[in-house]
Short mmCIF file of C-alpha atoms and ligand atoms in Angstrom, two decimals:
data_model
loop_
_atom_site.label_atom_id
_atom_site.label_comp_id
_atom_site.label_asym_id
_atom_site.label_seq_id
_atom_site.Cartn_x
_atom_site.Cartn_y
_atom_site.Cartn_z
CA UNK A 1 40.63 -13.25 -5.70
CA UNK A 2 39.07 -15.91 -3.52
CA UNK A 3 39.03 -15.39 0.25
CA UNK A 4 40.18 -11.77 -0.03
CA UNK A 5 38.02 -9.63 2.24
CA UNK A 6 38.56 -6.43 0.23
CA UNK A 7 37.71 -8.18 -3.07
CA UNK A 8 34.50 -9.32 -1.36
CA UNK A 9 33.75 -5.74 -0.29
CA UNK A 10 34.45 -4.53 -3.87
CA UNK A 11 32.09 -7.21 -5.21
CA UNK A 12 29.47 -6.23 -2.56
CA UNK A 13 29.52 -9.76 -1.18
CA UNK A 14 30.11 -8.39 2.31
CA UNK A 15 28.86 -5.01 3.54
CA UNK A 16 30.96 -1.90 4.15
CA UNK A 17 30.29 1.76 4.78
CA UNK A 18 31.14 2.99 1.26
CA UNK A 19 31.75 6.72 0.67
CA UNK A 20 32.90 6.71 -2.95
CA UNK A 21 33.10 4.26 -5.81
CA UNK A 22 33.98 4.36 -9.49
CA UNK A 23 34.90 1.66 -11.99
CA UNK A 24 38.40 1.16 -10.58
CA UNK A 25 38.45 2.16 -6.90
CA UNK A 26 36.47 2.13 -3.67
CA UNK A 27 36.57 4.25 -0.50
CA UNK A 28 35.05 2.89 2.71
CA UNK A 29 35.35 3.35 6.48
CA UNK A 30 37.72 1.10 8.37
CA UNK A 31 35.71 -1.30 10.55
CA UNK A 32 38.16 -0.78 13.43
CA UNK A 33 39.05 2.93 13.30
CA UNK A 34 42.23 4.17 14.98
CA UNK A 35 41.34 7.85 14.48
CA UNK A 36 38.08 9.84 14.52
CA UNK A 37 38.08 9.62 10.72
CA UNK A 38 39.59 6.46 9.20
CA UNK A 39 39.01 5.48 5.58
CA UNK A 40 40.48 2.86 3.27
CA UNK A 41 41.20 3.58 -0.41
CA UNK A 42 41.50 0.43 -2.51
CA UNK A 43 41.75 -0.57 -6.16
CA UNK A 44 38.85 -2.87 -7.08
CA UNK A 45 41.32 -5.10 -8.89
CA UNK A 46 43.29 -7.38 -6.59
CA UNK A 47 46.84 -6.08 -6.12
CA UNK A 48 48.55 -7.77 -3.18
CA UNK A 49 50.76 -4.96 -1.86
CA UNK A 50 53.22 -2.21 -2.76
CA UNK A 51 55.74 -5.03 -3.29
CA UNK A 52 54.18 -5.96 -6.63
CA UNK A 53 53.43 -2.89 -8.73
CA UNK A 54 53.26 -2.99 -12.53
CA UNK A 55 53.46 0.07 -14.76
CA UNK A 56 49.69 -0.09 -15.17
CA UNK A 57 49.23 -0.31 -11.39
CA UNK A 58 51.35 2.80 -10.84
CA UNK A 59 49.00 5.06 -12.79
CA UNK A 60 46.00 3.55 -10.97
CA UNK A 61 47.73 4.22 -7.63
CA UNK A 62 48.30 7.82 -8.76
CA UNK A 63 44.57 8.20 -9.43
CA UNK A 64 43.71 6.65 -6.05
CA UNK A 65 46.01 9.12 -4.26
CA UNK A 66 44.53 12.01 -6.25
CA UNK A 67 41.06 10.90 -5.13
CA UNK A 68 42.33 10.68 -1.55
CA UNK A 69 43.58 14.28 -1.74
CA UNK A 70 40.26 15.50 -3.21
CA UNK A 71 38.25 13.54 -0.63
CA UNK A 72 40.35 14.97 2.22
CA UNK A 73 39.87 18.51 0.90
CA UNK A 74 36.12 18.06 0.37
CA UNK A 75 35.79 16.98 4.00
CA UNK A 76 38.08 19.70 5.35
CA UNK A 77 40.74 17.31 6.67
CA UNK A 78 43.39 19.36 4.85
CA UNK A 79 42.76 22.27 7.20
CA UNK A 80 44.44 20.64 10.19
CA UNK A 81 46.21 17.87 8.30
CA UNK A 82 45.92 14.16 7.92
CA UNK A 83 48.01 11.05 7.54
CA UNK A 84 48.23 8.55 4.66
CA UNK A 85 49.46 5.06 5.61
CA UNK A 86 50.36 2.04 3.57
CA UNK A 87 51.52 -1.02 5.49
CA UNK A 88 53.56 -3.51 3.46
CA UNK A 89 54.37 -7.03 4.59
CA UNK A 90 54.96 -8.45 8.04
CA UNK A 91 57.24 -5.77 9.47
CA UNK A 92 55.10 -3.05 7.88
CA UNK A 93 52.08 -4.38 9.78
CA UNK A 94 50.01 -5.40 6.75
CA UNK A 95 47.10 -7.61 7.76
CA UNK A 96 44.94 -7.52 4.62
CA UNK A 97 46.87 -8.49 1.49
CA UNK A 98 44.88 -6.37 -0.96
CA UNK A 99 46.55 -3.00 -1.54
CA UNK A 100 45.00 -0.18 0.47
CA UNK A 101 45.86 3.29 1.65
CA UNK A 102 44.63 4.44 5.05
CA UNK A 103 43.43 8.03 5.36
CA UNK A 104 43.54 9.06 9.03
CA UNK A 105 42.24 12.40 10.27
CA UNK A 106 40.64 14.12 13.23
CA UNK A 107 43.49 14.04 15.74
CA UNK A 108 47.19 14.78 15.99
CA UNK A 109 49.44 11.87 15.00
CA UNK A 110 52.83 11.26 16.52
CA UNK A 111 56.13 10.45 14.85
CA UNK A 112 57.90 8.07 14.77
CA UNK A 113 55.10 5.50 14.39
CA UNK A 114 54.95 2.58 16.82
P1 5GP B 1 46.49 -3.22 7.29
O1 5GP B 1 46.85 -3.64 8.69
O2 5GP B 1 46.55 -4.39 6.34
O3 5GP B 1 47.25 -2.03 6.80
O4 5GP B 1 45.01 -2.70 7.38
C1 5GP B 1 43.88 -3.47 7.22
C2 5GP B 1 42.73 -2.67 7.75
O5 5GP B 1 41.53 -3.25 7.28
C3 5GP B 1 42.65 -2.61 9.27
O6 5GP B 1 42.69 -1.26 9.71
C4 5GP B 1 41.29 -3.27 9.59
O7 5GP B 1 40.61 -2.65 10.66
C5 5GP B 1 40.55 -3.14 8.27
N1 5GP B 1 39.59 -4.19 8.02
C6 5GP B 1 39.81 -5.54 8.14
N2 5GP B 1 38.69 -6.21 7.79
C7 5GP B 1 37.77 -5.28 7.45
C8 5GP B 1 36.41 -5.38 7.00
O8 5GP B 1 35.83 -6.46 6.85
N3 5GP B 1 35.77 -4.21 6.74
C9 5GP B 1 36.38 -3.00 6.90
N4 5GP B 1 35.64 -1.91 6.61
N5 5GP B 1 37.66 -2.87 7.31
C10 5GP B 1 38.34 -4.00 7.59
ZN1 ZN B 2 41.59 -8.68 -3.07
#
């Protein structure tokens, strides 16, 4: 997808601090972290948001969330807990329209969100 910043990261056209990669997903640090540990989990394939999910996408999303859980456990974030965030659309606060899940850890998060 042209002009999509996360597609460009997936294609290594722009740099990112990448922690994990396989043929279908990528994990990298958020450039503007809002917690001591802030990672983004993305499919390499361009999917705009949770608004448009095919049957094929849903199994990919399941694998991404499984990787997120494994990654959190490997780094010990499960001990104190962590937060998974997906922002969808304008009211959801989505700013990059390539599906991504935030993994936030390293501090206590409040509820309800702002
Ligand atoms: P959203 O608001 O769409 O849920 O989240 C987009 C996230 O992508 C934001 O937390 C923002 O800091 C991050 N982000 C935007 N551009 C870049 C970039 O070029 N590199 C990295 N690593 N993160 C980015
Ligand atoms: Zn994209």
